[in-house]
XYZ file of C-alpha atoms in Angstrom:
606
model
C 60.161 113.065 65.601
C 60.438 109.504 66.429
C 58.254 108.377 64.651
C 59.576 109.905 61.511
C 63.117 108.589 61.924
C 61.746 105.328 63.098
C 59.657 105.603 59.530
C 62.766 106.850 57.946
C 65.013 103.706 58.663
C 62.739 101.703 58.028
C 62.629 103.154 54.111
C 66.137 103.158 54.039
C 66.191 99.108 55.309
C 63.648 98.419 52.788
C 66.065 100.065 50.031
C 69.233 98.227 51.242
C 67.178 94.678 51.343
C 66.358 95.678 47.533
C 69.818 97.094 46.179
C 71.118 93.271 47.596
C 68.478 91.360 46.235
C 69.501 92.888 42.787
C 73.742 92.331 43.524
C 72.614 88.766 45.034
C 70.425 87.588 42.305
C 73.323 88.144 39.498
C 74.212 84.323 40.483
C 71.150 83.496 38.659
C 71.558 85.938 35.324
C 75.544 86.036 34.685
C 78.270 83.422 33.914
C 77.151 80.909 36.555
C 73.703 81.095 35.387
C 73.164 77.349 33.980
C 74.818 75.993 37.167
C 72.765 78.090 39.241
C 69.208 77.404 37.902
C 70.395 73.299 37.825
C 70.874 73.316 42.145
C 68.076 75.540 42.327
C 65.833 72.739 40.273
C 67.295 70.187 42.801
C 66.512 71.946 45.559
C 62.844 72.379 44.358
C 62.935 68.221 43.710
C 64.101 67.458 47.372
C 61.832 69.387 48.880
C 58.916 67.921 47.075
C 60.513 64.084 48.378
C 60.564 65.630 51.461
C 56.837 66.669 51.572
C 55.892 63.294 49.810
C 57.744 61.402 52.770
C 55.735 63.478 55.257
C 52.498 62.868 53.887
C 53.002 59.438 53.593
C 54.052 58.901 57.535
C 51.120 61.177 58.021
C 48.197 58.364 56.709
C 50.866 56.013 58.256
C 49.975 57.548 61.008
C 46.316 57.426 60.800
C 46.048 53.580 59.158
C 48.405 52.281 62.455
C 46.170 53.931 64.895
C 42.856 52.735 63.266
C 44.110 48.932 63.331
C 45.162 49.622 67.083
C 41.746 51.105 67.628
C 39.949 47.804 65.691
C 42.485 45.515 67.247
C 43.459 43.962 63.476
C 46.780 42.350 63.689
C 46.780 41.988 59.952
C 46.746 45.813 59.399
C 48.899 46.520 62.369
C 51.725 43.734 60.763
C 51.571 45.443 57.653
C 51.731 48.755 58.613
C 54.942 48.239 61.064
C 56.592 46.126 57.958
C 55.823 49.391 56.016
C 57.522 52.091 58.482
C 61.146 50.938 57.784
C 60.546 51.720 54.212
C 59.032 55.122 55.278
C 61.457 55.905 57.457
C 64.465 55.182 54.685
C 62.315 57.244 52.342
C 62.170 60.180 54.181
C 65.909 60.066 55.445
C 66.946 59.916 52.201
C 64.835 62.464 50.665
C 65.831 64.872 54.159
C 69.862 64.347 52.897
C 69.278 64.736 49.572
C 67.916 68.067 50.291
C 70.501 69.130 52.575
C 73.563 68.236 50.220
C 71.577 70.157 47.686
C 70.622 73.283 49.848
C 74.330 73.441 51.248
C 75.869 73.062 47.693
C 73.920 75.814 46.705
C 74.825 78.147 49.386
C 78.088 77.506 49.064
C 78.389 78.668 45.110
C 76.902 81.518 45.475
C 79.091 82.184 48.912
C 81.740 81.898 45.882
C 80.264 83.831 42.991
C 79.529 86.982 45.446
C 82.492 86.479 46.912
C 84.763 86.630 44.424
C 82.931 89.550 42.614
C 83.210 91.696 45.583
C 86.853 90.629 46.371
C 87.475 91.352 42.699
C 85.433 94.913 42.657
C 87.626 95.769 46.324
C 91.032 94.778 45.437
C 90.983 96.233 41.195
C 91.628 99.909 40.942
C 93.514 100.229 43.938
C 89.558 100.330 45.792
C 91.261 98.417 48.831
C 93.328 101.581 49.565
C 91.002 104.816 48.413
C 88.302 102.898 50.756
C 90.675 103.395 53.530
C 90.742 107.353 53.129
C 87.203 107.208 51.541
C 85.123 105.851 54.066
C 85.329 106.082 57.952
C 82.057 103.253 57.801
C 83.601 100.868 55.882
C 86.566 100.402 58.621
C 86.463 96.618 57.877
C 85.470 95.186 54.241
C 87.809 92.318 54.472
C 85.339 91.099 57.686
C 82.295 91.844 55.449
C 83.669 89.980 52.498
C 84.292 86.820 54.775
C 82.051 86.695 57.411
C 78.274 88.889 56.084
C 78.281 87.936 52.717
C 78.291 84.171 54.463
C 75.866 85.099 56.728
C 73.453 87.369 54.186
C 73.022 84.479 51.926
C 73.043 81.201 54.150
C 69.808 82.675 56.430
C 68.720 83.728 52.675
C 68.990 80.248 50.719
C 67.040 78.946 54.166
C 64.581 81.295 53.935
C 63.813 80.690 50.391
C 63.799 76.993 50.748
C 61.739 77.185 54.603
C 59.214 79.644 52.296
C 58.617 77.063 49.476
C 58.609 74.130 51.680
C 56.073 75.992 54.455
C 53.670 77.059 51.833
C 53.480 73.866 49.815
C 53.309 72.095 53.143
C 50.228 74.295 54.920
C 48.897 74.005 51.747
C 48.521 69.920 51.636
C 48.265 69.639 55.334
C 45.530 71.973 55.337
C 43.145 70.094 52.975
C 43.687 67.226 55.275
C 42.428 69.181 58.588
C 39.620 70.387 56.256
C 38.847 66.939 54.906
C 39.423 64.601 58.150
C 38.147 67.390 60.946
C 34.574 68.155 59.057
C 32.646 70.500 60.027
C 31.767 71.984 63.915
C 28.264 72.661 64.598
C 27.763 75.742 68.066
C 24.464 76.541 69.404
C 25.022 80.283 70.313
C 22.287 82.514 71.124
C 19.616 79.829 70.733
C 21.040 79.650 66.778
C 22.674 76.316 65.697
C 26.274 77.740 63.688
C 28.172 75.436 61.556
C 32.049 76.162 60.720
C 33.221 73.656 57.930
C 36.447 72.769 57.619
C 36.902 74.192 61.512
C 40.336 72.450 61.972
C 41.823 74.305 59.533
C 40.384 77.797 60.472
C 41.357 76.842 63.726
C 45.075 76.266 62.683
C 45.345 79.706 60.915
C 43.388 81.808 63.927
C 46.329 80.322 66.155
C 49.604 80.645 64.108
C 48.304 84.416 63.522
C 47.842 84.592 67.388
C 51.433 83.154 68.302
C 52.762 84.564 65.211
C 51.607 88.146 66.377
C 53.314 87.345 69.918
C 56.640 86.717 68.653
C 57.173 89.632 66.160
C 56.211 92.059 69.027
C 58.415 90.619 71.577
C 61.553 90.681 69.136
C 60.739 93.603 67.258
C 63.815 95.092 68.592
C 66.035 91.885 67.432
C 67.217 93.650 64.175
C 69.014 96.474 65.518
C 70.751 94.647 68.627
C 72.356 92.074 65.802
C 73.874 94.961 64.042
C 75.402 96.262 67.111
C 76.889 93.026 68.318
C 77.878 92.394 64.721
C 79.561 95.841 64.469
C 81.290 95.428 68.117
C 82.467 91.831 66.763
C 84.372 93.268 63.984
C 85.821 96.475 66.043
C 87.319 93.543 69.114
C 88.729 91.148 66.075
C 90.177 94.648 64.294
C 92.062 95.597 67.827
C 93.074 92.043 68.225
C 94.957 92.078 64.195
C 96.263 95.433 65.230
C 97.930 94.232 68.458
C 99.497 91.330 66.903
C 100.709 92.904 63.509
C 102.410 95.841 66.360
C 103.749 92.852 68.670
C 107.298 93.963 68.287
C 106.796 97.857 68.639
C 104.578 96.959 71.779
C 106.796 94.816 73.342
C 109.695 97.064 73.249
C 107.528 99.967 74.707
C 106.318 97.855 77.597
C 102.989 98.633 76.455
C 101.341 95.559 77.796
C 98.860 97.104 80.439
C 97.692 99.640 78.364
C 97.022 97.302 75.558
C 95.055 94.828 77.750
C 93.128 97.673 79.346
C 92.322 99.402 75.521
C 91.188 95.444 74.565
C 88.883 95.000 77.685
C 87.730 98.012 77.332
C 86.936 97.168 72.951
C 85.255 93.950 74.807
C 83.249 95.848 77.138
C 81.322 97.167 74.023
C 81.155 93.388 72.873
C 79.644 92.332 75.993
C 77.027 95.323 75.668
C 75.683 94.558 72.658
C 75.890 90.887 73.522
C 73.636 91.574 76.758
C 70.862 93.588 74.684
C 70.570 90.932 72.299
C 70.669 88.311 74.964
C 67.592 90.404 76.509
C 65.892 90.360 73.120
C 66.393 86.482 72.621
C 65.010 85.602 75.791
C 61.827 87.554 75.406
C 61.490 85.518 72.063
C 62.517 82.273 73.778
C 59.962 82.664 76.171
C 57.121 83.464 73.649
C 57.937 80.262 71.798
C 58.336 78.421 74.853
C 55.112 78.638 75.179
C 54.178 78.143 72.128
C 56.148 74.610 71.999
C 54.102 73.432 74.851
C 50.707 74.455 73.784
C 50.765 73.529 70.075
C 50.875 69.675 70.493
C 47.557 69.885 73.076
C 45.457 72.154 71.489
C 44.840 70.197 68.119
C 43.582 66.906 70.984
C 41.378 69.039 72.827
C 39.659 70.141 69.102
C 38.939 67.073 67.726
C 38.190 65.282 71.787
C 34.346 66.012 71.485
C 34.210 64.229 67.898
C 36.137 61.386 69.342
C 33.689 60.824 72.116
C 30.419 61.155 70.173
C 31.728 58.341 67.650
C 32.041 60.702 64.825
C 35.911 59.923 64.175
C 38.190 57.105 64.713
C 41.076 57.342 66.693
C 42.889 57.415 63.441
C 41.213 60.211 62.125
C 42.318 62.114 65.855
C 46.090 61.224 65.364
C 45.567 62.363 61.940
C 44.337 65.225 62.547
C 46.608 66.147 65.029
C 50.016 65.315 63.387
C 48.430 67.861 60.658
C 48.003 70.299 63.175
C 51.090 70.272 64.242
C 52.997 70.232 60.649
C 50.847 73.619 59.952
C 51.855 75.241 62.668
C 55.738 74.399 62.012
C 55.169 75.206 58.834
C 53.410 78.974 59.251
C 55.143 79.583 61.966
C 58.743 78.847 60.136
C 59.158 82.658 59.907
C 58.312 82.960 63.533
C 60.724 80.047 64.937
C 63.495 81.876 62.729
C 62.845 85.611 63.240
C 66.703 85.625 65.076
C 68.665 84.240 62.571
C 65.820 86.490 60.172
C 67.643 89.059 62.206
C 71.240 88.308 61.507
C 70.662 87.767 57.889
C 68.788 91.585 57.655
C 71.967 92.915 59.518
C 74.582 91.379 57.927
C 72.574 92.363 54.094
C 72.529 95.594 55.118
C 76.617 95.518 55.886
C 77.491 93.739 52.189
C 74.718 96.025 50.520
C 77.137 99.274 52.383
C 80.058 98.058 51.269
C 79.089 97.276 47.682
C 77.633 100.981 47.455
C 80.919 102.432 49.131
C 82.673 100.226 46.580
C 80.802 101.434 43.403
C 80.988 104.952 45.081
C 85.013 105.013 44.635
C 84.618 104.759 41.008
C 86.228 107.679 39.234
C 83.061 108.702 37.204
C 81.279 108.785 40.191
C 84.230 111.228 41.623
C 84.530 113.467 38.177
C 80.999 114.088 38.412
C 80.377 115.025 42.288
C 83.661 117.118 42.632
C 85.372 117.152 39.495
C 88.465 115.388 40.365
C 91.997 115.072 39.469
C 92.534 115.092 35.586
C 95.115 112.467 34.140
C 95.955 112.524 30.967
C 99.077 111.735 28.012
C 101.392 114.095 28.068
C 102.814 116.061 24.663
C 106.063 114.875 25.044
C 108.389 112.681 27.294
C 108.010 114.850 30.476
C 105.736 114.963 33.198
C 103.544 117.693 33.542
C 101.193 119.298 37.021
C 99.166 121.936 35.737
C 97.037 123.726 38.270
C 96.810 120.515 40.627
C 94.958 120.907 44.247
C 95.021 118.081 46.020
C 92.012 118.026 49.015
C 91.218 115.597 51.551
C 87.886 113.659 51.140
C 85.923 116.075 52.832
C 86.775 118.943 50.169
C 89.768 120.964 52.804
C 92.457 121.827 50.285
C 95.826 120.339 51.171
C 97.619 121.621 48.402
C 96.733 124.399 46.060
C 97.675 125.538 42.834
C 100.911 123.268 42.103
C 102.632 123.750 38.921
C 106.072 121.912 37.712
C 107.373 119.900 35.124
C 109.928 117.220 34.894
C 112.149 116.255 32.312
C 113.539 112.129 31.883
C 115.869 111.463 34.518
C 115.242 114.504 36.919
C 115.858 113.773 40.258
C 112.976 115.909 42.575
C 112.631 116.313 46.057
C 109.433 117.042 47.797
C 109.489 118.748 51.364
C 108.377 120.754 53.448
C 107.048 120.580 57.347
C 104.543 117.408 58.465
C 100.973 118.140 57.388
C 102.076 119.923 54.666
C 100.776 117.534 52.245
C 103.961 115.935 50.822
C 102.378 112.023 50.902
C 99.206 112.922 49.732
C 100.479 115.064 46.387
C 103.249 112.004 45.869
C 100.136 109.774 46.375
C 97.998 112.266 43.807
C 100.687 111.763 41.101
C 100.955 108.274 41.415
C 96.619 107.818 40.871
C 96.079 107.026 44.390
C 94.612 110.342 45.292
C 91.247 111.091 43.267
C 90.217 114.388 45.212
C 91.154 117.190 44.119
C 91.518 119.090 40.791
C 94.132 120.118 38.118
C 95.567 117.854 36.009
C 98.651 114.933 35.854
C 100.004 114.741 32.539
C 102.395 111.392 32.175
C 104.348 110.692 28.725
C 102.363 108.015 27.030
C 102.608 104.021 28.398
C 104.912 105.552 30.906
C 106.106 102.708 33.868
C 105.601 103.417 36.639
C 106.476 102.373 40.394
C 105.795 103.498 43.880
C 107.923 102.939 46.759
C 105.907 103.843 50.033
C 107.948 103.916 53.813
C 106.929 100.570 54.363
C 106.916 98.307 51.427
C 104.516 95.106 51.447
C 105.870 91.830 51.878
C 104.009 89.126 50.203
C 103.970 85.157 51.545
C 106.039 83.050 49.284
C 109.520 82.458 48.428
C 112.174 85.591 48.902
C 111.913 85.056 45.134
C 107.831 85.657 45.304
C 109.173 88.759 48.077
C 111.232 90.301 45.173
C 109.799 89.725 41.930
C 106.130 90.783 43.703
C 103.939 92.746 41.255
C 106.662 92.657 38.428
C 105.288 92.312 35.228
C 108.801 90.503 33.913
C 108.940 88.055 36.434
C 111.868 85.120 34.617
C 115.114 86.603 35.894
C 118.621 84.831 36.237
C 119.345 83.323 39.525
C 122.559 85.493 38.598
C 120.953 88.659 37.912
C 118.874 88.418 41.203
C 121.892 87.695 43.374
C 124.100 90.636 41.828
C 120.724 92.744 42.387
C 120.246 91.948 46.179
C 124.490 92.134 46.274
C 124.126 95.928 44.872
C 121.312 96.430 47.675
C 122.730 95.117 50.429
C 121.071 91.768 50.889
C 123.510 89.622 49.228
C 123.710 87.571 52.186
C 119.594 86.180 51.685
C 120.481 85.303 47.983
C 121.205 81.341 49.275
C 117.171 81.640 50.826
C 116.002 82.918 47.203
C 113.408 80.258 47.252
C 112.932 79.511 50.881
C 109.683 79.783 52.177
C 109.318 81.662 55.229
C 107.336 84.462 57.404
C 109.384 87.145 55.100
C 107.070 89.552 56.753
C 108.034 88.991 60.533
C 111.832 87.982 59.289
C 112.720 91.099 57.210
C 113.359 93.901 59.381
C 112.328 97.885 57.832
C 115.498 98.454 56.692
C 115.477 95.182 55.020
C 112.232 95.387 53.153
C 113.106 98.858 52.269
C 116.242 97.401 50.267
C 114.120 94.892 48.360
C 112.186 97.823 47.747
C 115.216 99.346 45.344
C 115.850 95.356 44.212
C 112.233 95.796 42.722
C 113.037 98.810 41.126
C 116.609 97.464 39.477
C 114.951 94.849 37.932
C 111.653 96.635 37.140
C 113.476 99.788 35.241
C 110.460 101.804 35.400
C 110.891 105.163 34.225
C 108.534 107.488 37.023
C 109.996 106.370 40.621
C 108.435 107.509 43.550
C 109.771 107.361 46.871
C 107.927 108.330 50.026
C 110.267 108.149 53.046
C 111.474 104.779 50.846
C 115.367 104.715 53.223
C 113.730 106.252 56.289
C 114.877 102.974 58.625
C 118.393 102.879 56.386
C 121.856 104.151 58.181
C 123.108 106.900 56.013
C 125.663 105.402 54.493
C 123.436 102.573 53.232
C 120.942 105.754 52.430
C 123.782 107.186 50.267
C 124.141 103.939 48.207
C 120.878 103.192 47.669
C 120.082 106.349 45.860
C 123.713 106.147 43.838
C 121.901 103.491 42.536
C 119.413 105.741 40.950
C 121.889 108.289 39.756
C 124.023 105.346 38.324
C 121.680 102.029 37.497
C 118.581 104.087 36.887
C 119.872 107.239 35.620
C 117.035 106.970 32.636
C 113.871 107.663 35.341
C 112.436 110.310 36.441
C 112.422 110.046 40.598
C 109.836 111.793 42.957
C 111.411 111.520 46.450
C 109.902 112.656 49.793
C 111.806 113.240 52.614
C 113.308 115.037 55.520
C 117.302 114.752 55.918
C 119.491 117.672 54.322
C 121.586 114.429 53.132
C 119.334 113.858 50.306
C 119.446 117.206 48.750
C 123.107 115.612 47.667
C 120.999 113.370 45.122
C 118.384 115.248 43.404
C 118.245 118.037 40.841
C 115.411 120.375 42.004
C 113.318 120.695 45.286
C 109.636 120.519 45.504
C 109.410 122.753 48.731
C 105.535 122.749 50.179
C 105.125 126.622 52.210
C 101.670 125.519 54.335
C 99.112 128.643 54.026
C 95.482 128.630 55.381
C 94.604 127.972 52.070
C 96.510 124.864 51.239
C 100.174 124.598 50.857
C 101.615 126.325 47.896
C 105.063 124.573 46.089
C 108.087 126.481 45.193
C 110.283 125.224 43.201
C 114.150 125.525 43.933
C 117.141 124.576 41.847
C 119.808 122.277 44.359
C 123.938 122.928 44.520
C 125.146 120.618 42.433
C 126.633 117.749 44.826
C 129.653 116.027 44.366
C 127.318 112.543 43.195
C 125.069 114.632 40.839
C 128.048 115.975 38.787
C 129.701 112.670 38.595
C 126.492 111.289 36.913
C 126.086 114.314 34.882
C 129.951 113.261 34.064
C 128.760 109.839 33.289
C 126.091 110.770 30.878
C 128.086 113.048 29.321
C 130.618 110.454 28.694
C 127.796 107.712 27.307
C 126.344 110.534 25.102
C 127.439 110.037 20.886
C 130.191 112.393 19.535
């Protein structure tokens, strides 16, 4: 059985590294395409300089050591006058292709980037991933930090690849060329090995090479753990500080420090099995470092002493051994960071599938889905609508209603009766399900949640947030936040500030109903939307609605008796086994409700 999962990940790794090769390589094939291919072709440039510079200080190497050897102060002059200009040579050709590999990781950083930012944050993907996908618990740490680390390692590897085999390829003609051939008496039999340098150079990186992958074979899956536990501590640490107040005034302090030790203990965990993993590899190339200089000397020794090369030809030869074995063994020396790169591929190749997996065709065709459609006329229709949690349980079942312009409807019913989730379903926030949502054609919309988001910016940015109409009077915002109760911020209008940490709930709940005054949608709905409002400021926000917005149709959810006193008709949700089922009820006509009806009688032509 082990062996078959072990075979089975393994297929499913080998998919993952493919399906992000494909997202990846769209740098190369869309918009950015002609800037792509042009740092790729200076890339390619640098590294030949850079392989030109080493070959260069390579028979550098072997002309100095020959003049030593022959004591000829002419050559040795010459040569030393020459190594300044080497040395410039290959510094310059070692920048040139680090600006060029960095400036190529860092657009396509951007162009993946900001088409996954772009695919999470259209069509609402940044919420339904929240209720879609218990995995993807943090895409905002996989959009910043893997896709960073997936394609920096990657670029590397490319480049390391091109350079290493161009390299081994050069340097091995000159251990073939300078080494000769080896002549072994064994068994009596005289055996000559041409070229015995170079065969000599590929028996050993294939020896050390073997060494290291089986010592960190185990390297992969401790990065994704520590990776994993990384985001999980930095996600507790957000949470804690975005709570501060509510923890504070609990006196929650000790059990918050014990649940973030304990998050850290998992850190330190995974940290420790990696650590274990990258010492066994450090100790393999240990090794390794020691060995590789010496073993190229004690090769080419014999030749020396029988006259048959210079001591040119030895420092030669060995330089060349040594730039072989960096060069196959490139893969090797990096297999770590060849770690973090498969770990944090696999995390941006899970989030781009969770992504595309949100898409509505993808959701009409698995489970058939919630229907939206144009209505026939000006009212909004639910016909037949079920509205089920991700994992298929039904949460409501079977809801029918219809509501005319300007209705005012209450949802309720007990908690876990489903209210949110079929305000949520109406709204297009809620995919799962079946039945259908029939809206009047280019209806506006807007939905007020229990705690509306505050955007950084100005107050004025705070209000006029997500507005398509954004050029309003200074005078038409400060009689709006005067009829909302915040006429005393209209002086900060274009302060900036934390308006986050500075507007308390009740607060952002007002600008909240300021959004909707000078929005005018016509489909409001409100879940909880005056929940941290005194009553009496309760009671004049929704006048407002019966009054100022009198036109819209409203979808509130919420609790207190009080509010019955401002809508028409109640949505009440009965929870069965089944799912709850809604029954409709007509409201007594409240003192408010037959002033407006009063009102619009009154406005109506004779």
């Amino acid at each position: 059985m082990g062996d078959v999962e072990a075979g089975s990940e393994r297929k499913v790794a080998r998919l993952r590294w493919a399906q992000f090769a494909r997202l990846a390589s769209g740098f190369w094939r869309g918009e950015n395409r002609r800037a792509a291919w042009l740092l790729t072709g200076g890339v390619v440039i640098c590294v030949g300089l850079q392989l030109s510079a080493q070959l260069s200080l390579n028979f550098w190497n072997r002309h100095f050591f020959d003049a030593l050897e022959q004591k000829k102060i002419e050559a040795l002059t010459a040569n030393v006058l020459m190594l300044p200009i080497l040395v410039l040579f290959s510094g310059g050709a070692v920048s040139a292709a680090l600006v060029a590999k960095m400036t190529l990781q860092l657009r396509w950083r951007e162009w993946l980037t900001g088409k996954l930012a772009g695919w999470w944050i259209s069509d609402q993907r940044y919420y339904r991933l929240t209720v879609a996908s218990e995995e993807q618990r943090f895409p905002e740490y996989r959009i910043a930090d893997d896709v960073r680390l997936a394609l920096d390692p990657l670029t590397e590897f490319a480049i390391g690849v091109l350079t290493a085999a161009v390299t081994a390829t050069v340097f091995i003609s000159i251990l073939w060329n300078v080494g000769g051939s080896a002549k072994f008496a064994i068994a009596g039999f005289e055996v000559t090995v041409p070229g015995y340098l170079a065969f000599s150079a590929l028996l050993y990186t294939l020896v050390a090479g073997s060494a290291t992958l089986l010592s960190g074979r185990a390297i992969v899956g401790a990065v994704a753990r520590k990776n994993e536990s990384e985001a999980q501590f930095r996600s507790e640490l957000t949470r804690l500080r975005e709570n501060a107040e509510s923890i504070a005034l609990t006196r929650g302090d000790a059990d918050e420090y014990k649940h973030v030790m304990l998050c850290f203990a998992e850190v330190a965990k995974a940290w420790l099995y990696q650590i274990r993993q990258n010492g066994l590899i450090a100790s393999v190339q240990s090794a390794n470092g020691a060995f590789v200089p010496l073993f190229p000397l004690v090769l080419v020794a014999p030749k020396y002493l029988s006259d048959e090369i210079t001591l040119g030809a030895v420092m030669q030869s060995a330089s060349a051994f040594v730039t072989v074995q960096v060069s196959f063994n490139w893969f090797v020396d990096n297999f770590v960071r060849l770690a973090e790169w498969m770990a944090s591929a696999n995390r941006v190749d899970e989030l781009a599938e969770a992504l595309e997996g949100l898409d509505v065709a993808v959701i009409m065709e698995e489970s058939g889905g919630i229907e939206f459609g144009e209505s026939e006329d000006d009212k909004v229709r639910i016909k037949n609508l079920s509205v089920a949690h991700r994992n298929g349980r039904i949460v409501v079942a079977g809801a029918n209603a219809e509501l005319g312009p300007g209705e005012k409807i209450l949802v309720s019913g007990e908690s876990g009766s489903g209210k949110s989730t079929l305000v949520r379903a109406i709204g297009g926030l809620w995919p799962w399900g079946s039945g259908q949502i029939l809206l009047p054609k280019a209806i506006t919309m807007a939905f007020v949640p229990q705690k509306p988001y505050v955007p950084p910016g100005t107050l004025r940015d705070v209000l006029l947030y997500s507005l398509p109409e954004r050029e309003f009077s200074d005078e038409k915002i400060h009689k709006t936040l005067s009829c909302c109760g915040l006429g005393h911020l209209a002086r900060r209008l274009d302060k900036v500030e934390r308006w986050d940490q500075v507007l308390c709930g009740g607060e952002r709940q007002r600008i909240a109903f300021a959004r909707l005054l000078l929005q005018r949608p016509q489909l409001i709905i409100l879940d909880e939307a005056t929940s941290a409002i005194d009553d009496e400021g309760q009671a004049s926000l929704l006048r407002l609605l019966n009054e100022d917005l009198a036109h819209a149709t409203v979808i509130g959810v919420g609790h207190h008796p009080a509010l019955e006193n401002f809508y028409d008709r109640k949505l009440l949700l009965e929870r069965r086994p089944a799912g709850s089922r809604v029954v409709n009820r007509k409201l007594r006509k409240s003192f408010w409700r037959k002033l407006k009806e009063l009102r619009l009688a009154s406005l109506a032509p004779r």
